[in-house]
Amino acid sequence: MGLTRRKFLIGGGVVAVAGGAGILTPMLTREGRLIPGKPRFGFVQGSEGPLPQQADVVVVGAGILGLMTAINLAERGLSVVAVEKGEIAGEQSCRFYGQVMTYKMPDATFQLHHLAKHRWREMNAKVGLDTSYRTQGRVEVPYDEEDLENVRKWIDVKTKEVGADIPFKTRIIQGSELEQRLHGAVSPWKVAGFEEDSGSLDAEVASYVMAEYAKKIGVKIYTHCAARGLETQAGAISDVVTEKGAIKTSRVVVAGGAWSRLFMQNLGVDVPTLPAYQSQQIISAASRAPGGNVALPGNIYFRQQADGTYATSPRVVVAPVVKESFMYGYKYLPLLAIPDFPVHVALNKQLIDSFLQPTHWKLDEVSPFEKNRLMTAAPDIPELDASLAKLKVEFPAFAESKLIDQWSGAMAIAPDENPIISRVNEYPGLVINTATGWGMTESPVSSEITADLLLGKDPVLDPKAFSLYRFNS
Ligand SMILES: Cc1cc2nc3c(=O)[nH]c(=O)nc-3n(C[C@H](O)[C@H](O)[C@H](O)COP(=O)(O)OP(=O)(O)OC[C@H]3O[C@@H](n4cnc5c(N)ncnc54)[C@H](O)[C@@H]3O)c2cc1C
């Protein structure tokens, strides 16, 4: 059903725009550019020893999508090598907010999220490790009557759509149930959507634990090992060329996060995405604050983590203007119709950098990936500070919370905000799994679809809405 593009309003994802409309705040001086980073929390070491000369599958990128895809393929008995230019889960996959949810997801991605949420519920038992996953419950107060009406309709439709195997547990709450979930709030909130079985993953834990599991089941992960490109013979992939040598393989998965577009550009394949950055922070536990996951109008968001700390975020998107904005920006314009959703357009050095960025290189040359080992976005500190102050006004219990960490993550998003999970027609044996603002939620299922596409099997869900070629028509 048409729930409009508000799916990202309170979500983990983002929109990326070129500039222009009234809801945008031009940013000439603010943060919102790529900077060298480091993993937010320790890190898992890569595999030791020389790079294997051959593998059934090579996965480019060891963020959550690369890791989960490698796991899925290894569980099917294939030998899998993942190559990572920097550190395991060093970019987006240690910087997320951590909600695993379906709330207000549009038709194209609802089933992906619904099934993935179910897979996450079973993950700790499956891998025998604590991924930090918890079923948490999420309250979202609608920002106006129309929003509430749309949510009511969405709940009706989805209740009928889902089968009995994985029940749908989202409903409207009010009265004492809502009061209890928002106890201590200053505003008299009257009604909210409640996703009883929404999940929570902590950015300090989840991807690293999945990387440990991947290694345990035999996936080889090589860090500081950028993939420069592919070699082909008679129209088929023959090798992945990395900075540490070539690996013979006929099957490749590109899960390069914000770098997938550049990797594919060197192959002559267009992946239309624009960068989008989001800042967030962690604050210490507050003894009298509500738990769970809460999203309120006015950009007040918090989510309790497994260790009692809270993730909070202003959910402001920073969209840096880059070379691609002039090519694709117009395709993102419908997203600007989203009410109550601040997008800051950043005009800064990144625009110049994007024009200077080489898009083609030879495989015996140092590639841009080796020059950008681990990148992140500069956090928007004034925005983060302002949102924390707002949270403390609405919930005075947070007054005792201390700031623990602030950061920003760099994503690359397609014009319709759906992920790209697709065979690459120009390169038989190549599948791409990328371009999502919801990769933590989706990864258990997007990885399964990726593996199915790679192995010529019928995917668990229809991947049409995720095709790389959907933008052509
Ligand atoms: C602030 C923020 C909040 C978010 N909140 C949520 C949320 O609440 N819920 C949710 O579901 N999702 C959320 N997300 C989205 C989620 O974090 C991402 O969708 C997910 O982490 C993407 O994983 P990835 O593997 O595609 O990318 P990444 O984690 O960026 O991994 C890609 C990896 O590929 C490597 N790489 C790239 N090119 C090469 C190359 N040529 N050779 C070798 N390695 C290469 C990179 O170094 C990188 O490590 C959030 C994201 C951000 C930034």
Short mmCIF file of C-alpha atoms and ligand atoms in Angstrom, two decimals:
data_model
loop_
_atom_site.label_atom_id
_atom_site.label_comp_id
_atom_site.label_asym_id
_atom_site.label_seq_id
_atom_site.Cartn_x
_atom_site.Cartn_y
_atom_site.Cartn_z
CA MET A 1 0.00 0.00 0.00
CA GLY A 2 1.07 3.56 -0.48
CA LEU A 3 2.41 4.70 2.82
CA THR A 4 4.38 7.47 1.18
CA ARG A 5 8.08 7.80 1.68
CA ARG A 6 7.82 8.31 5.39
CA LYS A 7 9.37 4.92 5.87
CA PHE A 8 12.64 6.51 6.81
CA LEU A 9 11.18 9.24 8.92
CA ILE A 10 11.78 7.39 12.14
CA GLY A 11 13.80 4.58 10.74
CA GLY A 12 17.39 3.55 10.52
CA GLY A 13 17.62 4.59 6.94
CA VAL A 14 17.94 7.84 5.19
CA VAL A 15 17.19 9.77 2.09
CA ALA A 16 19.82 11.35 -0.03
CA VAL A 17 18.99 14.40 -2.07
CA ALA A 18 20.56 16.85 -4.38
CA GLY A 19 19.35 20.04 -2.85
CA GLY A 20 16.70 22.58 -3.32
CA ALA A 21 13.38 22.44 -1.52
CA GLY A 22 12.01 24.30 1.47
CA ILE A 23 12.69 21.62 4.04
CA LEU A 24 16.36 21.65 3.25
CA THR A 25 18.87 23.63 5.19
CA PRO A 26 21.87 24.61 3.10
CA MET A 27 25.07 23.76 4.93
CA LEU A 28 28.04 25.72 3.79
CA THR A 29 30.04 25.45 6.95
CA ARG A 30 28.72 22.43 8.80
CA GLU A 31 30.07 18.95 9.10
CA GLY A 32 29.04 16.41 6.52
CA ARG A 33 32.12 15.20 4.72
CA LEU A 34 34.14 12.01 4.67
CA ILE A 35 37.05 11.74 7.06
CA PRO A 36 39.42 8.90 7.94
CA GLY A 37 37.99 6.89 10.82
CA LYS A 38 38.68 3.93 13.03
CA PRO A 39 36.45 1.09 14.17
CA ARG A 40 34.20 2.34 16.96
CA PHE A 41 34.78 -0.60 19.28
CA GLY A 42 37.78 -2.92 19.21
CA PHE A 43 37.76 -5.11 16.18
CA VAL A 44 37.90 -8.68 15.01
CA GLN A 45 41.24 -9.65 13.47
CA GLY A 46 41.28 -10.88 9.89
CA SER A 47 42.45 -14.36 8.89
CA GLU A 48 46.18 -15.01 8.94
CA GLY A 49 48.45 -16.49 6.33
CA PRO A 50 48.75 -15.96 2.61
CA LEU A 51 45.77 -15.06 0.47
CA PRO A 52 44.17 -18.24 -0.96
CA GLN A 53 44.81 -18.69 -4.67
CA GLN A 54 41.31 -19.98 -5.35
CA ALA A 55 37.81 -19.84 -3.82
CA ASP A 56 34.29 -20.88 -4.77
CA VAL A 57 33.17 -17.31 -4.03
CA VAL A 58 34.98 -14.05 -3.27
CA VAL A 59 33.06 -11.42 -1.34
CA VAL A 60 34.21 -7.80 -1.67
CA GLY A 61 33.67 -5.99 1.63
CA ALA A 62 33.37 -7.29 5.19
CA GLY A 63 30.59 -5.12 6.56
CA ILE A 64 27.38 -6.80 7.73
CA LEU A 65 26.15 -7.51 4.18
CA GLY A 66 29.44 -9.09 3.09
CA LEU A 67 29.73 -11.06 6.32
CA MET A 68 26.16 -12.37 6.26
CA THR A 69 26.45 -13.30 2.59
CA ALA A 70 29.74 -15.11 3.24
CA ILE A 71 28.10 -16.95 6.15
CA ASN A 72 25.14 -17.99 4.05
CA LEU A 73 27.39 -19.32 1.28
CA ALA A 74 29.73 -21.11 3.72
CA GLU A 75 26.73 -22.74 5.38
CA ARG A 76 25.87 -24.16 1.95
CA GLY A 77 29.30 -25.79 1.83
CA LEU A 78 31.16 -23.36 -0.42
CA SER A 79 34.68 -22.05 0.19
CA VAL A 80 34.38 -18.31 0.71
CA VAL A 81 37.04 -15.61 0.91
CA ALA A 82 36.01 -12.09 1.96
CA VAL A 83 38.42 -9.26 1.19
CA GLU A 84 38.20 -6.02 3.13
CA LYS A 85 40.08 -2.81 2.32
CA GLY A 86 40.17 -1.71 5.98
CA GLU A 87 38.94 -3.46 9.12
CA ILE A 88 36.08 -5.90 9.54
CA ALA A 89 32.85 -3.90 10.02
CA GLY A 90 34.92 -0.73 10.26
CA GLU A 91 32.57 1.58 8.34
CA GLN A 92 28.73 1.64 8.47
CA SER A 93 28.38 -1.69 10.22
CA CYS A 94 29.74 -0.40 13.55
CA ARG A 95 27.91 2.94 13.35
CA PHE A 96 24.23 2.09 13.08
CA TYR A 97 21.35 3.00 15.38
CA GLY A 98 20.27 -0.58 15.88
CA GLN A 99 16.56 -0.98 15.24
CA VAL A 100 15.39 -4.18 13.57
CA MET A 101 11.90 -3.29 12.48
CA THR A 102 9.09 -3.34 9.95
CA TYR A 103 7.10 -0.30 11.09
CA LYS A 104 5.65 1.64 8.13
CA MET A 105 7.81 -0.27 5.64
CA PRO A 106 6.39 0.01 2.13
CA ASP A 107 5.31 -2.99 0.07
CA ALA A 108 8.68 -3.32 -1.67
CA THR A 109 10.61 -4.00 1.52
CA PHE A 110 8.01 -5.07 4.08
CA GLN A 111 8.40 -8.83 3.58
CA LEU A 112 12.18 -8.48 3.51
CA HIS A 113 12.06 -6.82 6.93
CA HIS A 114 9.35 -9.09 8.33
CA LEU A 115 11.27 -12.26 7.49
CA ALA A 116 14.61 -10.75 8.53
CA LYS A 117 13.23 -9.75 11.92
CA HIS A 118 12.22 -13.37 12.41
CA ARG A 119 15.71 -14.58 11.39
CA TRP A 120 17.32 -12.19 13.89
CA ARG A 121 15.10 -13.54 16.67
CA GLU A 122 16.64 -16.96 16.07
CA MET A 123 20.21 -15.72 15.52
CA ASN A 124 21.69 -16.05 19.02
CA ALA A 125 20.53 -19.66 19.26
CA LYS A 126 21.67 -20.41 15.73
CA VAL A 127 25.21 -19.05 16.05
CA GLY A 128 25.61 -19.96 19.74
CA LEU A 129 26.86 -16.45 20.53
CA ASP A 130 25.30 -13.27 21.94
CA THR A 131 24.90 -10.95 18.98
CA SER A 132 23.28 -8.36 21.32
CA TYR A 133 19.95 -9.02 19.58
CA ARG A 134 16.99 -8.43 21.88
CA THR A 135 13.29 -8.26 21.10
CA GLN A 136 12.58 -4.81 22.39
CA GLY A 137 9.25 -3.21 21.46
CA ARG A 138 9.09 0.14 19.73
CA VAL A 139 6.72 3.06 20.31
CA GLU A 140 6.27 5.67 17.61
CA VAL A 141 3.97 8.62 18.18
CA PRO A 142 2.48 9.82 14.87
CA TYR A 143 3.34 13.39 14.00
CA ASP A 144 -0.16 14.31 12.81
CA GLU A 145 -3.65 12.96 12.14
CA GLU A 146 -2.83 11.93 8.60
CA ASP A 147 0.19 9.96 9.76
CA LEU A 148 -1.97 8.19 12.35
CA GLU A 149 -4.62 7.39 9.76
CA ASN A 150 -1.99 6.00 7.38
CA VAL A 151 -0.55 3.83 10.12
CA ARG A 152 -3.98 2.46 10.97
CA LYS A 153 -4.52 1.52 7.32
CA TRP A 154 -1.03 0.06 7.03
CA ILE A 155 -1.61 -2.12 10.11
CA ASP A 156 -4.91 -3.39 8.62
CA VAL A 157 -3.29 -4.29 5.31
CA LYS A 158 -0.23 -5.95 6.81
CA THR A 159 -2.24 -7.90 9.37
CA LYS A 160 -4.08 -9.54 6.46
CA GLU A 161 -0.94 -9.92 4.34
CA VAL A 162 1.26 -11.91 6.70
CA GLY A 163 0.77 -15.60 7.22
CA ALA A 164 0.39 -17.39 10.52
CA ASP A 165 3.99 -18.65 10.46
CA ILE A 166 5.44 -15.31 11.46
CA PRO A 167 2.74 -13.32 13.24
CA PHE A 168 2.42 -9.57 12.79
CA LYS A 169 2.55 -7.79 16.13
CA THR A 170 2.11 -4.10 15.44
CA ARG A 171 -0.89 -2.26 16.88
CA ILE A 172 -2.10 1.12 18.08
CA ILE A 173 -1.73 1.76 21.80
CA GLN A 174 -3.05 4.50 24.06
CA GLY A 175 -4.07 5.17 27.68
CA SER A 176 -2.17 3.45 30.46
CA GLU A 177 -0.25 1.16 28.11
CA LEU A 178 1.23 4.16 26.32
CA GLU A 179 1.80 6.03 29.57
CA GLN A 180 3.71 3.10 30.95
CA ARG A 181 5.95 2.87 27.87
CA LEU A 182 6.65 6.61 27.94
CA HIS A 183 6.73 7.05 31.68
CA GLY A 184 8.24 10.32 32.78
CA ALA A 185 7.49 12.12 29.49
CA VAL A 186 6.60 15.79 29.92
CA SER A 187 4.19 15.93 26.94
CA PRO A 188 0.81 14.21 27.27
CA TRP A 189 1.16 11.79 24.34
CA LYS A 190 -2.22 10.27 23.50
CA VAL A 191 -1.74 7.60 20.87
CA ALA A 192 1.11 5.66 19.25
CA GLY A 193 1.98 2.79 16.98
CA PHE A 194 3.57 -0.08 18.88
CA GLU A 195 5.69 -2.76 17.22
CA GLU A 196 5.77 -5.31 19.99
CA ASP A 197 8.36 -7.59 18.39
CA SER A 198 10.77 -5.00 16.99
CA GLY A 199 14.37 -5.90 17.66
CA SER A 200 17.52 -4.23 18.82
CA LEU A 201 21.16 -4.71 17.83
CA ASP A 202 24.05 -2.86 19.42
CA ALA A 203 26.57 -1.25 17.10
CA GLU A 204 29.41 -2.13 19.49
CA VAL A 205 28.67 -5.84 19.21
CA ALA A 206 26.50 -7.28 16.43
CA SER A 207 28.70 -7.20 13.32
CA TYR A 208 31.80 -8.27 15.23
CA VAL A 209 30.02 -11.29 16.65
CA MET A 210 28.78 -12.25 13.19
CA ALA A 211 32.38 -11.91 11.94
CA GLU A 212 33.56 -14.30 14.68
CA TYR A 213 30.87 -16.74 13.64
CA ALA A 214 31.84 -16.41 9.97
CA LYS A 215 35.44 -17.27 10.81
CA LYS A 216 34.31 -20.16 13.00
CA ILE A 217 32.44 -21.78 10.12
CA GLY A 218 35.39 -21.42 7.77
CA VAL A 219 35.02 -18.06 6.01
CA LYS A 220 38.45 -16.56 5.37
CA ILE A 221 38.46 -12.78 5.85
CA TYR A 222 41.48 -10.77 4.72
CA THR A 223 41.76 -7.22 6.00
CA HIS A 224 43.85 -4.42 4.49
CA CYS A 225 43.20 -6.26 1.28
CA ALA A 226 41.34 -4.02 -1.18
CA ALA A 227 39.79 -5.61 -4.25
CA ARG A 228 40.91 -3.55 -7.22
CA GLY A 229 38.71 -5.22 -9.81
CA LEU A 230 37.85 -8.36 -11.76
CA GLU A 231 39.52 -10.21 -14.58
CA THR A 232 37.49 -12.11 -17.14
CA GLN A 233 38.18 -14.84 -19.68
CA ALA A 234 35.82 -15.56 -22.54
CA GLY A 235 33.10 -13.46 -20.91
CA ALA A 236 33.29 -15.21 -17.53
CA ILE A 237 34.87 -13.94 -14.32
CA SER A 238 38.25 -15.62 -13.79
CA ASP A 239 39.87 -13.66 -10.93
CA VAL A 240 39.36 -11.04 -8.29
CA VAL A 241 42.47 -8.88 -8.26
CA THR A 242 43.38 -7.53 -4.83
CA GLU A 243 46.28 -5.44 -3.61
CA LYS A 244 47.75 -8.68 -2.20
CA GLY A 245 47.35 -10.75 -5.34
CA ALA A 246 44.67 -12.43 -7.41
CA ILE A 247 42.16 -15.07 -6.29
CA LYS A 248 40.81 -17.43 -8.93
CA THR A 249 37.04 -17.64 -8.82
CA SER A 250 34.03 -17.56 -11.11
CA ARG A 251 31.64 -16.12 -8.52
CA VAL A 252 31.85 -12.73 -6.83
CA VAL A 253 29.62 -10.74 -4.48
CA VAL A 254 30.12 -6.99 -4.23
CA ALA A 255 29.08 -5.74 -0.78
CA GLY A 256 31.25 -2.64 -0.63
CA GLY A 257 28.81 -0.36 1.19
CA ALA A 258 29.35 3.28 0.27
CA TRP A 259 32.14 2.17 -2.14
CA SER A 260 30.13 -0.27 -4.26
CA ARG A 261 29.32 2.41 -6.82
CA LEU A 262 33.00 3.23 -7.36
CA PHE A 263 34.02 -0.43 -7.61
CA MET A 264 31.33 -1.05 -10.20
CA GLN A 265 32.21 2.13 -12.10
CA ASN A 266 35.63 0.69 -12.85
CA LEU A 267 33.79 -2.32 -14.33
CA GLY A 268 31.71 0.00 -16.49
CA VAL A 269 28.47 -0.68 -14.58
CA ASP A 270 26.40 2.19 -13.22
CA VAL A 271 25.07 1.85 -9.66
CA PRO A 272 22.97 4.97 -9.07
CA THR A 273 23.43 6.00 -5.46
CA LEU A 274 24.09 9.20 -3.57
CA PRO A 275 25.88 9.54 -0.25
CA ALA A 276 23.90 10.29 2.90
CA TYR A 277 25.26 10.76 6.39
CA GLN A 278 23.63 10.45 9.77
CA SER A 279 24.98 11.36 13.20
CA GLN A 280 24.17 9.70 16.47
CA GLN A 281 25.38 9.19 19.99
CA ILE A 282 25.45 6.92 23.00
CA ILE A 283 24.60 8.14 26.49
CA SER A 284 24.89 6.32 29.81
CA ALA A 285 22.03 4.52 31.55
CA ALA A 286 19.37 6.59 33.34
CA SER A 287 17.74 4.77 36.23
CA ARG A 288 14.23 6.23 35.81
CA ALA A 289 14.05 6.61 32.01
CA PRO A 290 11.84 4.28 29.94
CA GLY A 291 13.44 1.31 28.25
CA GLY A 292 12.61 0.02 24.77
CA ASN A 293 12.76 2.00 21.58
CA VAL A 294 10.95 5.34 21.37
CA ALA A 295 10.37 7.72 18.45
CA LEU A 296 8.55 11.00 19.12
CA PRO A 297 7.59 13.94 16.91
CA GLY A 298 10.18 16.70 16.93
CA ASN A 299 13.03 14.31 16.25
CA ILE A 300 13.31 12.75 19.70
CA TYR A 301 14.57 9.20 19.46
CA PHE A 302 16.17 6.83 21.91
CA ARG A 303 16.73 3.11 22.15
CA GLN A 304 17.99 1.23 25.14
CA GLN A 305 20.94 -1.08 24.47
CA ALA A 306 21.59 -4.52 25.99
CA ASP A 307 24.07 -3.01 28.50
CA GLY A 308 21.59 -0.36 29.69
CA THR A 309 23.14 2.56 27.75
CA TYR A 310 21.01 4.46 25.22
CA ALA A 311 21.50 5.19 21.53
CA THR A 312 19.92 8.52 20.61
CA SER A 313 19.85 10.41 17.37
CA PRO A 314 18.41 13.57 15.87
CA ARG A 315 17.69 11.51 12.69
CA VAL A 316 18.81 14.42 10.58
CA VAL A 317 20.19 13.43 7.22
CA VAL A 318 23.17 15.22 5.79
CA ALA A 319 23.29 15.00 2.01
CA PRO A 320 26.62 16.23 0.65
CA VAL A 321 26.43 17.64 -2.85
CA VAL A 322 28.74 15.53 -5.04
CA LYS A 323 29.31 15.06 -8.75
CA GLU A 324 26.58 12.40 -8.85
CA SER A 325 24.04 14.84 -7.39
CA PHE A 326 24.01 16.57 -10.77
CA MET A 327 23.40 13.25 -12.53
CA TYR A 328 20.84 11.66 -10.22
CA GLY A 329 19.68 14.36 -7.84
CA TYR A 330 16.41 14.88 -9.70
CA LYS A 331 15.46 11.23 -9.12
CA TYR A 332 15.52 11.84 -5.38
CA LEU A 333 13.25 14.88 -5.50
CA PRO A 334 10.04 12.97 -4.62
CA LEU A 335 11.67 12.16 -1.31
CA LEU A 336 11.63 15.83 -0.46
CA ALA A 337 7.87 15.61 0.05
CA ILE A 338 8.50 13.99 3.42
CA PRO A 339 7.12 16.24 6.13
CA ASP A 340 8.86 16.74 9.46
CA PHE A 341 12.14 15.31 8.19
CA PRO A 342 15.13 17.62 8.15
CA VAL A 343 17.67 17.12 5.40
CA HIS A 344 20.77 19.25 5.51
CA VAL A 345 22.46 19.71 2.20
CA ALA A 346 26.19 20.01 2.70
CA LEU A 347 28.21 22.04 0.27
CA ASN A 348 31.82 21.44 1.13
CA LYS A 349 35.13 20.07 -0.04
CA GLN A 350 33.52 16.77 -0.83
CA LEU A 351 32.06 18.29 -3.97
CA ILE A 352 35.56 19.05 -5.24
CA ASP A 353 36.85 15.66 -4.07
CA SER A 354 34.09 13.90 -5.97
CA PHE A 355 35.20 15.54 -9.21
CA LEU A 356 38.84 14.64 -8.51
CA GLN A 357 38.03 11.02 -7.63
CA PRO A 358 39.36 8.70 -10.37
CA THR A 359 36.65 6.37 -11.61
CA HIS A 360 38.90 4.09 -13.62
CA TRP A 361 42.23 2.51 -12.76
CA LYS A 362 44.30 -0.41 -13.91
CA LEU A 363 44.46 -3.54 -11.81
CA ASP A 364 48.22 -3.22 -11.25
CA GLU A 365 47.76 0.32 -9.92
CA VAL A 366 47.00 1.38 -6.35
CA SER A 367 43.21 1.76 -6.30
CA PRO A 368 41.13 4.42 -4.48
CA PHE A 369 40.15 1.74 -1.95
CA GLU A 370 43.71 1.45 -0.67
CA LYS A 371 43.82 5.21 -0.31
CA ASN A 372 40.59 5.23 1.69
CA ARG A 373 41.09 2.34 4.11
CA LEU A 374 38.45 3.25 6.65
CA MET A 375 36.29 6.28 6.09
CA THR A 376 33.39 7.74 7.97
CA ALA A 377 31.51 11.03 8.03
CA ALA A 378 32.26 13.89 10.39
CA PRO A 379 29.50 13.99 13.04
CA ASP A 380 27.23 16.99 13.27
CA ILE A 381 28.05 17.90 16.87
CA PRO A 382 25.73 20.96 17.19
CA GLU A 383 22.80 18.87 15.93
CA LEU A 384 23.66 16.01 18.30
CA ASP A 385 24.00 18.35 21.28
CA ALA A 386 20.71 20.06 20.46
CA SER A 387 18.87 16.75 20.16
CA LEU A 388 20.25 15.52 23.48
CA ALA A 389 19.11 18.73 25.15
CA LYS A 390 15.62 18.20 23.65
CA LEU A 391 15.54 14.62 24.93
CA LYS A 392 16.40 15.79 28.45
CA VAL A 393 13.60 18.35 28.39
CA GLU A 394 11.04 15.75 27.28
CA PHE A 395 12.35 13.08 29.67
CA PRO A 396 13.98 14.77 32.69
CA ALA A 397 15.14 11.32 33.85
CA PHE A 398 17.89 11.53 31.22
CA ALA A 399 19.44 14.49 33.06
CA GLU A 400 21.74 12.04 34.84
CA SER A 401 22.98 10.46 31.55
CA LYS A 402 26.51 11.25 30.46
CA LEU A 403 27.64 11.44 26.87
CA ILE A 404 29.71 8.37 25.93
CA ASP A 405 30.32 8.66 22.19
CA GLN A 406 29.26 10.67 19.13
CA TRP A 407 29.77 9.65 15.54
CA SER A 408 28.36 9.71 12.04
CA GLY A 409 28.00 7.00 9.43
CA ALA A 410 28.27 7.28 5.64
CA MET A 411 25.71 5.42 3.57
CA ALA A 412 24.94 5.37 -0.14
CA ILE A 413 21.26 5.22 -1.02
CA ALA A 414 19.37 4.47 -4.24
CA PRO A 415 16.71 6.91 -5.49
CA ASP A 416 13.81 4.74 -4.28
CA GLU A 417 15.60 3.89 -1.01
CA ASN A 418 15.24 0.16 -1.66
CA PRO A 419 18.35 -2.01 -1.44
CA ILE A 420 20.12 -3.22 -4.56
CA ILE A 421 20.33 -7.03 -4.45
CA SER A 422 20.87 -8.09 -8.00
CA ARG A 423 22.69 -10.15 -10.57
CA VAL A 424 24.92 -7.97 -12.74
CA ASN A 425 23.99 -8.87 -16.31
CA GLU A 426 27.25 -7.58 -17.77
CA TYR A 427 29.24 -10.02 -15.59
CA PRO A 428 27.71 -13.50 -15.25
CA GLY A 429 28.68 -14.79 -11.81
CA LEU A 430 28.60 -11.35 -10.19
CA VAL A 431 25.91 -10.36 -7.67
CA ILE A 432 25.69 -7.05 -5.83
CA ASN A 433 24.20 -6.61 -2.35
CA THR A 434 24.36 -2.97 -1.36
CA ALA A 435 22.76 0.49 -1.13
CA THR A 436 20.56 0.17 1.89
CA GLY A 437 19.83 2.32 4.91
CA TRP A 438 18.47 -0.79 6.64
CA GLY A 439 21.28 -3.28 6.20
CA MET A 440 21.36 -4.44 9.81
CA THR A 441 17.70 -5.43 9.71
CA GLU A 442 17.76 -6.86 6.20
CA SER A 443 21.08 -8.71 6.21
CA PRO A 444 19.93 -12.21 7.22
CA VAL A 445 17.53 -12.26 4.26
CA SER A 446 19.31 -10.01 1.74
CA SER A 447 22.31 -12.33 2.12
CA GLU A 448 20.13 -15.36 1.45
CA ILE A 449 18.69 -13.73 -1.68
CA THR A 450 22.23 -12.82 -2.79
CA ALA A 451 23.41 -16.42 -2.35
CA ASP A 452 20.35 -17.75 -4.19
CA LEU A 453 20.95 -15.38 -7.12
CA LEU A 454 24.60 -16.33 -7.22
CA LEU A 455 23.87 -20.06 -7.24
CA GLY A 456 21.00 -19.84 -9.74
CA LYS A 457 18.33 -20.81 -7.20
CA ASP A 458 14.87 -19.30 -6.74
CA PRO A 459 15.30 -16.61 -4.08
CA VAL A 460 13.35 -16.81 -0.86
CA LEU A 461 11.62 -13.51 -1.84
CA ASP A 462 10.97 -12.01 -5.26
CA PRO A 463 14.02 -9.74 -5.84
CA LYS A 464 12.45 -7.67 -8.67
CA ALA A 465 12.12 -4.55 -6.52
CA PHE A 466 15.83 -4.79 -5.69
CA SER A 467 17.14 -5.17 -9.24
CA LEU A 468 20.02 -2.98 -10.36
CA TYR A 469 18.12 -2.45 -13.61
CA ARG A 470 14.87 -1.12 -12.10
CA PHE A 471 16.12 2.43 -12.61
CA ASN A 472 16.39 2.01 -16.37
CA SER A 473 12.69 2.16 -17.13
C1 LIG B 1 23.92 6.35 11.51
C2 LIG B 1 23.33 5.09 10.94
C3 LIG B 1 22.23 4.51 11.53
C4 LIG B 1 21.70 3.31 11.02
N1 LIG B 1 20.67 2.70 11.68
C5 LIG B 1 20.20 1.51 11.25
C6 LIG B 1 19.17 0.85 11.96
O1 LIG B 1 18.69 1.31 12.99
N2 LIG B 1 18.69 -0.33 11.46
C7 LIG B 1 19.20 -0.89 10.33
O2 LIG B 1 18.71 -1.94 9.93
N3 LIG B 1 20.20 -0.29 9.64
C8 LIG B 1 20.71 0.89 10.08
N4 LIG B 1 21.71 1.53 9.40
C9 LIG B 1 22.16 0.98 8.12
C10 LIG B 1 23.18 -0.13 8.28
O3 LIG B 1 24.15 0.19 9.24
C11 LIG B 1 23.85 -0.34 6.92
O4 LIG B 1 22.84 -0.57 5.95
C12 LIG B 1 24.79 -1.54 6.92
O5 LIG B 1 25.74 -1.46 7.95
C13 LIG B 1 25.48 -1.61 5.57
O6 LIG B 1 26.37 -2.69 5.57
P1 LIG B 1 27.35 -2.89 4.35
O7 LIG B 1 28.03 -4.17 4.59
O8 LIG B 1 26.61 -2.69 3.08
O9 LIG B 1 28.34 -1.63 4.41
P2 LIG B 1 29.64 -1.38 5.29
O10 LIG B 1 29.45 -1.74 6.70
O11 LIG B 1 30.06 0.00 5.01
O12 LIG B 1 30.67 -2.41 4.70
C14 LIG B 1 31.22 -2.32 3.42
C15 LIG B 1 32.66 -2.72 3.54
O13 LIG B 1 33.22 -2.88 2.25
C16 LIG B 1 34.56 -2.46 2.30
N5 LIG B 1 34.99 -2.21 0.94
C17 LIG B 1 34.49 -1.31 0.06
N6 LIG B 1 35.10 -1.40 -1.12
C18 LIG B 1 36.01 -2.37 -1.02
C19 LIG B 1 36.96 -2.93 -1.91
N7 LIG B 1 37.09 -2.50 -3.18
N8 LIG B 1 37.77 -3.93 -1.46
C20 LIG B 1 37.64 -4.39 -0.19
N9 LIG B 1 36.76 -3.89 0.70
C21 LIG B 1 35.95 -2.90 0.29
C22 LIG B 1 34.50 -1.23 3.19
O14 LIG B 1 35.77 -0.94 3.74
C23 LIG B 1 33.48 -1.65 4.24
O15 LIG B 1 34.09 -2.20 5.39
C24 LIG B 1 22.28 2.71 9.89
C25 LIG B 1 23.39 3.29 9.29
C26 LIG B 1 23.94 4.46 9.82
C27 LIG B 1 25.16 5.04 9.18
#
